[in-house]
PDB file of C-alpha atoms in Angstrom:
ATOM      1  CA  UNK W 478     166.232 162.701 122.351  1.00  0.00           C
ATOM      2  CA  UNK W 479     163.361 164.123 123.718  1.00  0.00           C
ATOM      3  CA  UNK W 480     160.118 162.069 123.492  1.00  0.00           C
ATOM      4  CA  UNK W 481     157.132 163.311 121.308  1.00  0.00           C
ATOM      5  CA  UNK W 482     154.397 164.287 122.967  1.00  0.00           C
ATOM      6  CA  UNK W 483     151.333 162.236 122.658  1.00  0.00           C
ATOM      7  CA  UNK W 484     147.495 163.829 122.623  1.00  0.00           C
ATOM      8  CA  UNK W 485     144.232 161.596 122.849  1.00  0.00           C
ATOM      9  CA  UNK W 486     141.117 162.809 120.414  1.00  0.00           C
ATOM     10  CA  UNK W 487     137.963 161.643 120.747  1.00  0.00           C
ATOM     11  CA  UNK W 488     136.219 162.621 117.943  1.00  0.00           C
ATOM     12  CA  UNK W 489     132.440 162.375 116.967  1.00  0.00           C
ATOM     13  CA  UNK W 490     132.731 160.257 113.336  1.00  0.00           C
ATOM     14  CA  UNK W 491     132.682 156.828 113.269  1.00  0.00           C
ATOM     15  CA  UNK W 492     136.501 156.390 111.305  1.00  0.00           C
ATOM     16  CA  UNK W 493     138.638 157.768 114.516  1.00  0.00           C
ATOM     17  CA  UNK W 494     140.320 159.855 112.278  1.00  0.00           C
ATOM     18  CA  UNK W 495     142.423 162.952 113.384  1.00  0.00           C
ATOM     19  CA  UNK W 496     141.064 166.127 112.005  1.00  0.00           C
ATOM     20  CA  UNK W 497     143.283 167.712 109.643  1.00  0.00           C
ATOM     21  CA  UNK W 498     144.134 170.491 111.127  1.00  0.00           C
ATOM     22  CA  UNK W 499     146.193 168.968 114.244  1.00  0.00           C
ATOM     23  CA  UNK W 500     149.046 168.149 111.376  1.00  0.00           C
ATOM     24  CA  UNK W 501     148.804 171.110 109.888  1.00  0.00           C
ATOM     25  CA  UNK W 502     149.283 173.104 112.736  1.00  0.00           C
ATOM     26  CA  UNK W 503     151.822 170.893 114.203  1.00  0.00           C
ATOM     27  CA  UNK W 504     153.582 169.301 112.204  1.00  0.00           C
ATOM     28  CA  UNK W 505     155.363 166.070 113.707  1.00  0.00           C
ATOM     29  CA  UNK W 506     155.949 168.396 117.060  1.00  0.00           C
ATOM     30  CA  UNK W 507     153.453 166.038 118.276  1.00  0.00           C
ATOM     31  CA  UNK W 508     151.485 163.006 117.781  1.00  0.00           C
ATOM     32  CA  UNK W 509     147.474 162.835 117.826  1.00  0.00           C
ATOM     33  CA  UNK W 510     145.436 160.129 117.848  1.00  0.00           C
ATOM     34  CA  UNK W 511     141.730 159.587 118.173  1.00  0.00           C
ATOM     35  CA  UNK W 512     138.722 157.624 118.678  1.00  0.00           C
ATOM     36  CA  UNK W 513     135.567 157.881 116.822  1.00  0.00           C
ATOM     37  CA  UNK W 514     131.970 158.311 118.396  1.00  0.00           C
ATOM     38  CA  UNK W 515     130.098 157.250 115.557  1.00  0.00           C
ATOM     39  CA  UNK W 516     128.020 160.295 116.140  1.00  0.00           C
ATOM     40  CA  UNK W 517     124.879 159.391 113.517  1.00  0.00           C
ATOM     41  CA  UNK W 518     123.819 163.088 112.611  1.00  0.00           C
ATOM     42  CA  UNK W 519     124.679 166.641 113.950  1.00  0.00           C
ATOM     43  CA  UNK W 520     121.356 166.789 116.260  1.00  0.00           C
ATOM     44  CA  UNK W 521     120.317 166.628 120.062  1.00  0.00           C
ATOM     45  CA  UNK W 522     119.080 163.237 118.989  1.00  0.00           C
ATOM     46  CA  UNK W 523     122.487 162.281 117.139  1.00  0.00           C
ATOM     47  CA  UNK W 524     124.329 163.099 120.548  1.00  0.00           C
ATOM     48  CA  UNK W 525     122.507 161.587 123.043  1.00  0.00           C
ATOM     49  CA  UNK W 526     122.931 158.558 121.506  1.00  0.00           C
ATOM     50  CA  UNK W 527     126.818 158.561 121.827  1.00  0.00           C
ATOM     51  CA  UNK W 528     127.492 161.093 124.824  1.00  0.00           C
ATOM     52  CA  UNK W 529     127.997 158.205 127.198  1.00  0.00           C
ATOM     53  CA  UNK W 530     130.277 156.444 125.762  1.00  0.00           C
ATOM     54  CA  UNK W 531     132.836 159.039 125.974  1.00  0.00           C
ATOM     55  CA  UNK W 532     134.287 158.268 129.163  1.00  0.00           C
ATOM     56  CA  UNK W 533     135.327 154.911 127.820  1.00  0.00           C
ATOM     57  CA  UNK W 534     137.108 156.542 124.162  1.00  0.00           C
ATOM     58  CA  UNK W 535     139.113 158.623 127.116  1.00  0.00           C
ATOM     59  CA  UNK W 536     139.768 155.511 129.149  1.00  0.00           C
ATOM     60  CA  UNK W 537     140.897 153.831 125.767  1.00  0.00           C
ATOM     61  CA  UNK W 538     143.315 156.966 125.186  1.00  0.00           C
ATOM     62  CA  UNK W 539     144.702 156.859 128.119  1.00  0.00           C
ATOM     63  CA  UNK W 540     145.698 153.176 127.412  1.00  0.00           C
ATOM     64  CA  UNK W 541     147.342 153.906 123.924  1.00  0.00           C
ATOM     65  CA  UNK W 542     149.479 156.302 126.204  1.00  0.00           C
ATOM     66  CA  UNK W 543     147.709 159.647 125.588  1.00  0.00           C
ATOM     67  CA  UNK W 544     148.895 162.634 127.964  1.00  0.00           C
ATOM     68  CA  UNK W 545     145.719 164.570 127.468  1.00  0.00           C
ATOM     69  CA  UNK W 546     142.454 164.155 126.326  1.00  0.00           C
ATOM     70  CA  UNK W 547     139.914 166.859 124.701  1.00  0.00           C
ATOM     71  CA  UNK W 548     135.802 165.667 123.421  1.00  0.00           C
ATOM     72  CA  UNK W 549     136.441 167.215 119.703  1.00  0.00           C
ATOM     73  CA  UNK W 550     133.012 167.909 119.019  1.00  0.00           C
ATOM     74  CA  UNK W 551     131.666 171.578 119.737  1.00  0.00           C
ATOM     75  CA  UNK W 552     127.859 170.746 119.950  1.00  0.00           C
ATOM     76  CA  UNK W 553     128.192 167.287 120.970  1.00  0.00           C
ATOM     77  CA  UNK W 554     129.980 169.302 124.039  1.00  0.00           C
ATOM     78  CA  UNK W 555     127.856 172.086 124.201  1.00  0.00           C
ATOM     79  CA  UNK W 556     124.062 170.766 123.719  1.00  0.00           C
ATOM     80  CA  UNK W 557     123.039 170.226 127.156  1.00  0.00           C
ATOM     81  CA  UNK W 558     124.415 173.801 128.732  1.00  0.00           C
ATOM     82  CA  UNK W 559     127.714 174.799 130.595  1.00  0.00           C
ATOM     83  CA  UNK W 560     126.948 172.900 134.084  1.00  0.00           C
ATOM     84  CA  UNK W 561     127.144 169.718 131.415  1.00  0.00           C
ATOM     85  CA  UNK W 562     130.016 170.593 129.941  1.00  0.00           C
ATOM     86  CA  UNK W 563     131.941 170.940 133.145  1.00  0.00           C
ATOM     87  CA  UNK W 564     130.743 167.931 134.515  1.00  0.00           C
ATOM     88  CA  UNK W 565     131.452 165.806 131.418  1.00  0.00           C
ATOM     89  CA  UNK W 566     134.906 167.406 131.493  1.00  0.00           C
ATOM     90  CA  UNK W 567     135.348 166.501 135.111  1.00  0.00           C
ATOM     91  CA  UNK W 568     134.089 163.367 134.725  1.00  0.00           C
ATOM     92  CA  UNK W 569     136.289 162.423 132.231  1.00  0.00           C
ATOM     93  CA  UNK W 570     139.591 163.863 134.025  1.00  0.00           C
ATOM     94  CA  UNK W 571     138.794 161.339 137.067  1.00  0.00           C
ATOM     95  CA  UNK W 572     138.221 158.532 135.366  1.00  0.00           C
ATOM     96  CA  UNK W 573     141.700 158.852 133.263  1.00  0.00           C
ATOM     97  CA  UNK W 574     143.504 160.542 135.981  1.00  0.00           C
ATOM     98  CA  UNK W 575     144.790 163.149 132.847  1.00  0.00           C
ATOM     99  CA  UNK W 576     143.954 166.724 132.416  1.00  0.00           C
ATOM    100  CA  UNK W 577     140.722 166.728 129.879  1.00  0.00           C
ATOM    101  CA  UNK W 578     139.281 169.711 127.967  1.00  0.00           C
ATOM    102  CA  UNK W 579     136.095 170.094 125.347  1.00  0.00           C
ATOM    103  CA  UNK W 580     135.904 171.996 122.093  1.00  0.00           C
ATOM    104  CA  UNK W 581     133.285 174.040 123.931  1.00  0.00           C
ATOM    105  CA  UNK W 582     135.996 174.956 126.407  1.00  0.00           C
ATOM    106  CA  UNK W 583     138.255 175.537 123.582  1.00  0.00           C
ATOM    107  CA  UNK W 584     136.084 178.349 121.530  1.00  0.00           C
ATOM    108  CA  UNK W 585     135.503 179.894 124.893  1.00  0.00           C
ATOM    109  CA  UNK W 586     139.458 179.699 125.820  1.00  0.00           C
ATOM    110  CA  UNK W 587     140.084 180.923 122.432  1.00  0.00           C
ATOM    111  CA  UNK W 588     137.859 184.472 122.302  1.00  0.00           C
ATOM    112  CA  UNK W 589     138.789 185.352 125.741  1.00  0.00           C
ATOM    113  CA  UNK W 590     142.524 184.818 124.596  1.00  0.00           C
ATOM    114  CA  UNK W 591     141.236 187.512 121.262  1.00  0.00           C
ATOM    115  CA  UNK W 592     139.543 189.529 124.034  1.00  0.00           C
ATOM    116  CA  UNK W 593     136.706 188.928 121.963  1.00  0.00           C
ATOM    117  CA  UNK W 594     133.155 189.352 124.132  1.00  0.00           C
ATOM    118  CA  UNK W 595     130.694 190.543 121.626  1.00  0.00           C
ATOM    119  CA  UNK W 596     131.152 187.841 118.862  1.00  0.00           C
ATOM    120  CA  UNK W 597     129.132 186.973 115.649  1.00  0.00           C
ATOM    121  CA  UNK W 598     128.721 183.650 114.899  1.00  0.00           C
ATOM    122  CA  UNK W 599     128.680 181.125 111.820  1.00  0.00           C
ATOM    123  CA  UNK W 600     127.953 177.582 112.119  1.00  0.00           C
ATOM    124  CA  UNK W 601     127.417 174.585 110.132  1.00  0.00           C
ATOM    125  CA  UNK W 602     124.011 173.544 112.406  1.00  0.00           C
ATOM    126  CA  UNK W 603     120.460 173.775 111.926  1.00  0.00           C
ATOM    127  CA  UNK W 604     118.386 175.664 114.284  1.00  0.00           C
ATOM    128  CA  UNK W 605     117.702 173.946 117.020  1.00  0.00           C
ATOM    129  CA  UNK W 606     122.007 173.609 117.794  1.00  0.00           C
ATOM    130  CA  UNK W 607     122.634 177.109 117.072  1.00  0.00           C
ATOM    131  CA  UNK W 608     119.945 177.742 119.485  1.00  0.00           C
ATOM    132  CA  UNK W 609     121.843 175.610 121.884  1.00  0.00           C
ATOM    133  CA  UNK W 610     124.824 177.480 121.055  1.00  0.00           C
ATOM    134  CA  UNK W 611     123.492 180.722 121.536  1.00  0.00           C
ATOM    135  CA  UNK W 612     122.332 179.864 125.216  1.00  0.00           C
ATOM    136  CA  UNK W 613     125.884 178.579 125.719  1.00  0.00           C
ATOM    137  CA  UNK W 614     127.576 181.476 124.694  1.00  0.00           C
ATOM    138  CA  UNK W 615     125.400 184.058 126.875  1.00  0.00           C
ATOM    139  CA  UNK W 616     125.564 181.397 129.850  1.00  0.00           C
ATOM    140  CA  UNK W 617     129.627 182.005 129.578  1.00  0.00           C
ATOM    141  CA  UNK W 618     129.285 185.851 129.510  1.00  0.00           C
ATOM    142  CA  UNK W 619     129.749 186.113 125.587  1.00  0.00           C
ATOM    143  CA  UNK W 620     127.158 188.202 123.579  1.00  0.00           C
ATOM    144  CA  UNK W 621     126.170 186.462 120.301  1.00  0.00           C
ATOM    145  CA  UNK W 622     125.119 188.555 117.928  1.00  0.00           C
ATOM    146  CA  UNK W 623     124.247 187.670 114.547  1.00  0.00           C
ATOM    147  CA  UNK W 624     124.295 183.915 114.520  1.00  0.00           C
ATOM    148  CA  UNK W 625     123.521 181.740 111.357  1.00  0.00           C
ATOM    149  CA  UNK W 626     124.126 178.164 110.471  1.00  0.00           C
ATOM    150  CA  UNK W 627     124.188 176.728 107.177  1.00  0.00           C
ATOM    151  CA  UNK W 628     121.584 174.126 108.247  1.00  0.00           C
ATOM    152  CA  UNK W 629     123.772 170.865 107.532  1.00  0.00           C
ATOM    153  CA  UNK W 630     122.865 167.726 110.135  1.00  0.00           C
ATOM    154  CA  UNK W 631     125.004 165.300 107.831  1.00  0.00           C
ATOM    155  CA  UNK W 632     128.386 164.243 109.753  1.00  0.00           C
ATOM    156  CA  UNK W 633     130.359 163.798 106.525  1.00  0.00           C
ATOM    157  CA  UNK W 634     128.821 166.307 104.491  1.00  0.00           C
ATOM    158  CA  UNK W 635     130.280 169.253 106.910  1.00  0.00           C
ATOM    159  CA  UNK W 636     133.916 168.137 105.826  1.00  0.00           C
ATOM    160  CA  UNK W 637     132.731 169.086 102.520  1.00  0.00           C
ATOM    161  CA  UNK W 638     131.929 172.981 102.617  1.00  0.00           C
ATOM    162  CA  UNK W 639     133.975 174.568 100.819  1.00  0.00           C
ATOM    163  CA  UNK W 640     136.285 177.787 101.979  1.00  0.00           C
ATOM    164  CA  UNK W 641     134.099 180.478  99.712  1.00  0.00           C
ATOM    165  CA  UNK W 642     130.892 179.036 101.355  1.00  0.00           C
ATOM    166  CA  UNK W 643     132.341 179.673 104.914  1.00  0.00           C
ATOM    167  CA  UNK W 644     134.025 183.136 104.260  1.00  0.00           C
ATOM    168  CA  UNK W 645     130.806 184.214 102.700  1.00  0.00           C
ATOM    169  CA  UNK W 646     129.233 183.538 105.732  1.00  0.00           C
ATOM    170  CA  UNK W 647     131.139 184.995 107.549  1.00  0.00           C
ATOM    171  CA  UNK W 648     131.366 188.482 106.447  1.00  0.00           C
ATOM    172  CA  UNK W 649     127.361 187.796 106.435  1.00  0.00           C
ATOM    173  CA  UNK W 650     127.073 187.456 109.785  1.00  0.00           C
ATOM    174  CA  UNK W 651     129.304 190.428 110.590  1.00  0.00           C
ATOM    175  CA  UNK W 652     127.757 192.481 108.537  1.00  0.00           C
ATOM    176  CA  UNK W 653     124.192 191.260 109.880  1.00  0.00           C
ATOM    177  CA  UNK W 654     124.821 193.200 113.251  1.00  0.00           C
ATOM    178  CA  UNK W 655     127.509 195.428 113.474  1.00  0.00           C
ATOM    179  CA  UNK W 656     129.839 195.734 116.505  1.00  0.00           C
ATOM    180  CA  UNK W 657     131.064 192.342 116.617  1.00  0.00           C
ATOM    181  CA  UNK W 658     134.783 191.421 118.419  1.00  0.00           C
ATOM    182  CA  UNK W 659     135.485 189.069 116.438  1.00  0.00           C
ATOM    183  CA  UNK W 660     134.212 185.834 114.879  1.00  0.00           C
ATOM    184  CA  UNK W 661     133.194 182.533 115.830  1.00  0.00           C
ATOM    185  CA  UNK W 662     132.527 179.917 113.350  1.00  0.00           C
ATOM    186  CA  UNK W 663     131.577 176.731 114.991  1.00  0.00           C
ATOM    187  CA  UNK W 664     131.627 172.782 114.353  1.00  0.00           C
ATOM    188  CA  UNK W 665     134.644 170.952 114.351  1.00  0.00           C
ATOM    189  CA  UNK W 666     133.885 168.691 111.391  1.00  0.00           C
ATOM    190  CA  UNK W 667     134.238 172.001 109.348  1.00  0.00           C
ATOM    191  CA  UNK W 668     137.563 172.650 107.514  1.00  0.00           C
ATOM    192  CA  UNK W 669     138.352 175.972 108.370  1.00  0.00           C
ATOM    193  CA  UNK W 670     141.900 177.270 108.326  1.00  0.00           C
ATOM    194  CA  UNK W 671     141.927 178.900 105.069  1.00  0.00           C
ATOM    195  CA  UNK W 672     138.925 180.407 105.856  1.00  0.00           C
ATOM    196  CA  UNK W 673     139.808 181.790 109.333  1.00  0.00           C
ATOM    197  CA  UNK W 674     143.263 183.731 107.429  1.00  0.00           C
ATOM    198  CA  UNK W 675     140.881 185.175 104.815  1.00  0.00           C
ATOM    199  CA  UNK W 676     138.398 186.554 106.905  1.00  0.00           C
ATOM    200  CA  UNK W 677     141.088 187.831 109.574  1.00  0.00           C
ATOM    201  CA  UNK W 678     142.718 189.956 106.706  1.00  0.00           C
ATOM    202  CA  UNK W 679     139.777 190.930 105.195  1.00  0.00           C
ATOM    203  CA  UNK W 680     137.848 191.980 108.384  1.00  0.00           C
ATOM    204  CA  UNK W 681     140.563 192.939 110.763  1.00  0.00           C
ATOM    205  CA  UNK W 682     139.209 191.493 113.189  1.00  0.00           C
ATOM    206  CA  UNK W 683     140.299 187.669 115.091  1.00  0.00           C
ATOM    207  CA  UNK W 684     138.491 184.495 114.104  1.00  0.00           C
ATOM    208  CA  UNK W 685     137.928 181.573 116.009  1.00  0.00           C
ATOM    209  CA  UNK W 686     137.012 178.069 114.224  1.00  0.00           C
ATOM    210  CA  UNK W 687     136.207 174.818 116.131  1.00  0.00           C
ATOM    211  CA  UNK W 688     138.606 172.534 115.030  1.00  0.00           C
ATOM    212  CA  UNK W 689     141.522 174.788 114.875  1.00  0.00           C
ATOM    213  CA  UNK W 690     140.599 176.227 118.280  1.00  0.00           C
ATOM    214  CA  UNK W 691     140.656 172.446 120.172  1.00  0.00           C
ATOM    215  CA  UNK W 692     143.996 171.512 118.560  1.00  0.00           C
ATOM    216  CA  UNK W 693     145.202 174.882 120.501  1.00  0.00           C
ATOM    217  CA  UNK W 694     143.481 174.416 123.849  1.00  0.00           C
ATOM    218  CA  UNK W 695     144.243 170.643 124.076  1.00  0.00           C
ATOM    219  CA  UNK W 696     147.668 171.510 123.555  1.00  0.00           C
ATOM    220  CA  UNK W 697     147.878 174.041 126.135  1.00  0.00           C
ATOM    221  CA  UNK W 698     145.928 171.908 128.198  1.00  0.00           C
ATOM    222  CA  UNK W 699     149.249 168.957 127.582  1.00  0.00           C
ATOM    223  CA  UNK W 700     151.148 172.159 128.850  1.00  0.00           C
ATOM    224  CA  UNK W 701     152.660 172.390 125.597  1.00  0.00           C
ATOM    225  CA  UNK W 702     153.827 176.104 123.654  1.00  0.00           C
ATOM    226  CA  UNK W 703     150.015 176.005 120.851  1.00  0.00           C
ATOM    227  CA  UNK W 704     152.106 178.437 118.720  1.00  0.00           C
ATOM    228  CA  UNK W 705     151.840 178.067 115.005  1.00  0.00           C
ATOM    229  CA  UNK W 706     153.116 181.372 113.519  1.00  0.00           C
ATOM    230  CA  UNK W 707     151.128 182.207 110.002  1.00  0.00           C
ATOM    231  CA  UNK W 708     147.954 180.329 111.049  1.00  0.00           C
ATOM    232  CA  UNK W 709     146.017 183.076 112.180  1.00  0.00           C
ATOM    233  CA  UNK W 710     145.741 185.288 115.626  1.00  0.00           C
ATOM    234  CA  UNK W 711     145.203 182.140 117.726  1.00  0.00           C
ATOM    235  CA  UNK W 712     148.705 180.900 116.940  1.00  0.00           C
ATOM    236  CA  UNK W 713     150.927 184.001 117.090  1.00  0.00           C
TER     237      UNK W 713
END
């Protein structure tokens, strides 16, 4: 029997719990597990307070037997630009000695997978991240254009929009400024699945959501087949 395969989250809320989505999407195919951050409020300020301990939540990963790693948090991965990211991310894959990925890399993995270049964008931030975003986007050759948060700096409070909220926002943000790809919504404490389906079929066009997006890159990442059929155009 062959063994399941084991994935290391480190995710920013204190609890270490795995994100929903991973079972979801997975099933029992494979195994997640994670450690928490105890990331104090979706801000510059919230993440410089736990950025550095990530290195040791992969090192602790590793330990528990993890075969790859990813930083589940888009903004917490994202704030300080793209030379950041990539150092974090190398950083982290030499201390561990396992291949490590970001949910920044992840959104960006996952539009250039939809062929998706001109993208409108809905987030759960307040203004100063989806500024941050914005810069990260354009510094990885993507062209935001309408991009709107929903202003929300409370960790647990993002678990709680609801679908209607997101999809609303959504087809606001399309409609904002036409000629849009695609879709990003971003922040991977949102719950987003439902939403993604309903705005793919009602738009046409492919979504890609922060959570859902760094179960599939971390997967590839593991070397692993990310297919989930019937959970949007990420997973066909």
């Amino acid at each position: 029997m062959t063994q399941q395969p084991h994935l290391g989250l480190i995710v920013p809320p204190a609890a270490g719990a795995v994100p929903v989505d991973g079972p979801l999407l997975y099933g029992d195919r494979i195994r997640f597990s994670a450690k928490g951050l105890g990331l104090g409020e979706i801000s510059t300020r919230g993440y410089t307070e736990v950025i550095d301990s990530v290195i040791g939540k992969a090192l602790a990963l590793k330990e528990e037997g993890a075969s790859a790693v990813s930083l589940m948090g888009t903004s917490l991965s994202f704030f300080r630009g793209v030379a950041f990211t990539r150092q974090l991310k190398r950083e982290m894959e030499q201390a561990t000695g396992l291949p490590c990925t970001t949910m920044s890399d992840a959104i960006l993995a996952g539009l250039r997978h939809l062929k998706v270049r001109r993208v409108a964008v809905a987030t759960a931030y307040i203004d100063e991240v989806n500024t941050q975003l914005r810069t990260y986007l354009e510094q990885s050759d993507f062209e935001p254009l309408a991009l709107e948060g929903l202003a929300i700096s409370d960790v647990q409070a993002v678990g709680q929009v609801s679908t209607e909220v997101l999809v609303d926002l959504c087809l606001k943000v399309f409609d904002d400024q036409p000629g849009a790809d695609g879709l990003l919504i971003s922040c991977g404490g949102l719950v987003t699945l439902d939403a993604v389906r309903e705005v793919e079929a009602r738009l046409r066009v492919p979504v890609v959501s922060s959570s859902p997006a760094g179960f599939w890159d971390l997967v590839r990442t593991a070397g692993l087949d990310a297919r989930s059929p019937g959970q949007g155009r990420l997973f066909a």
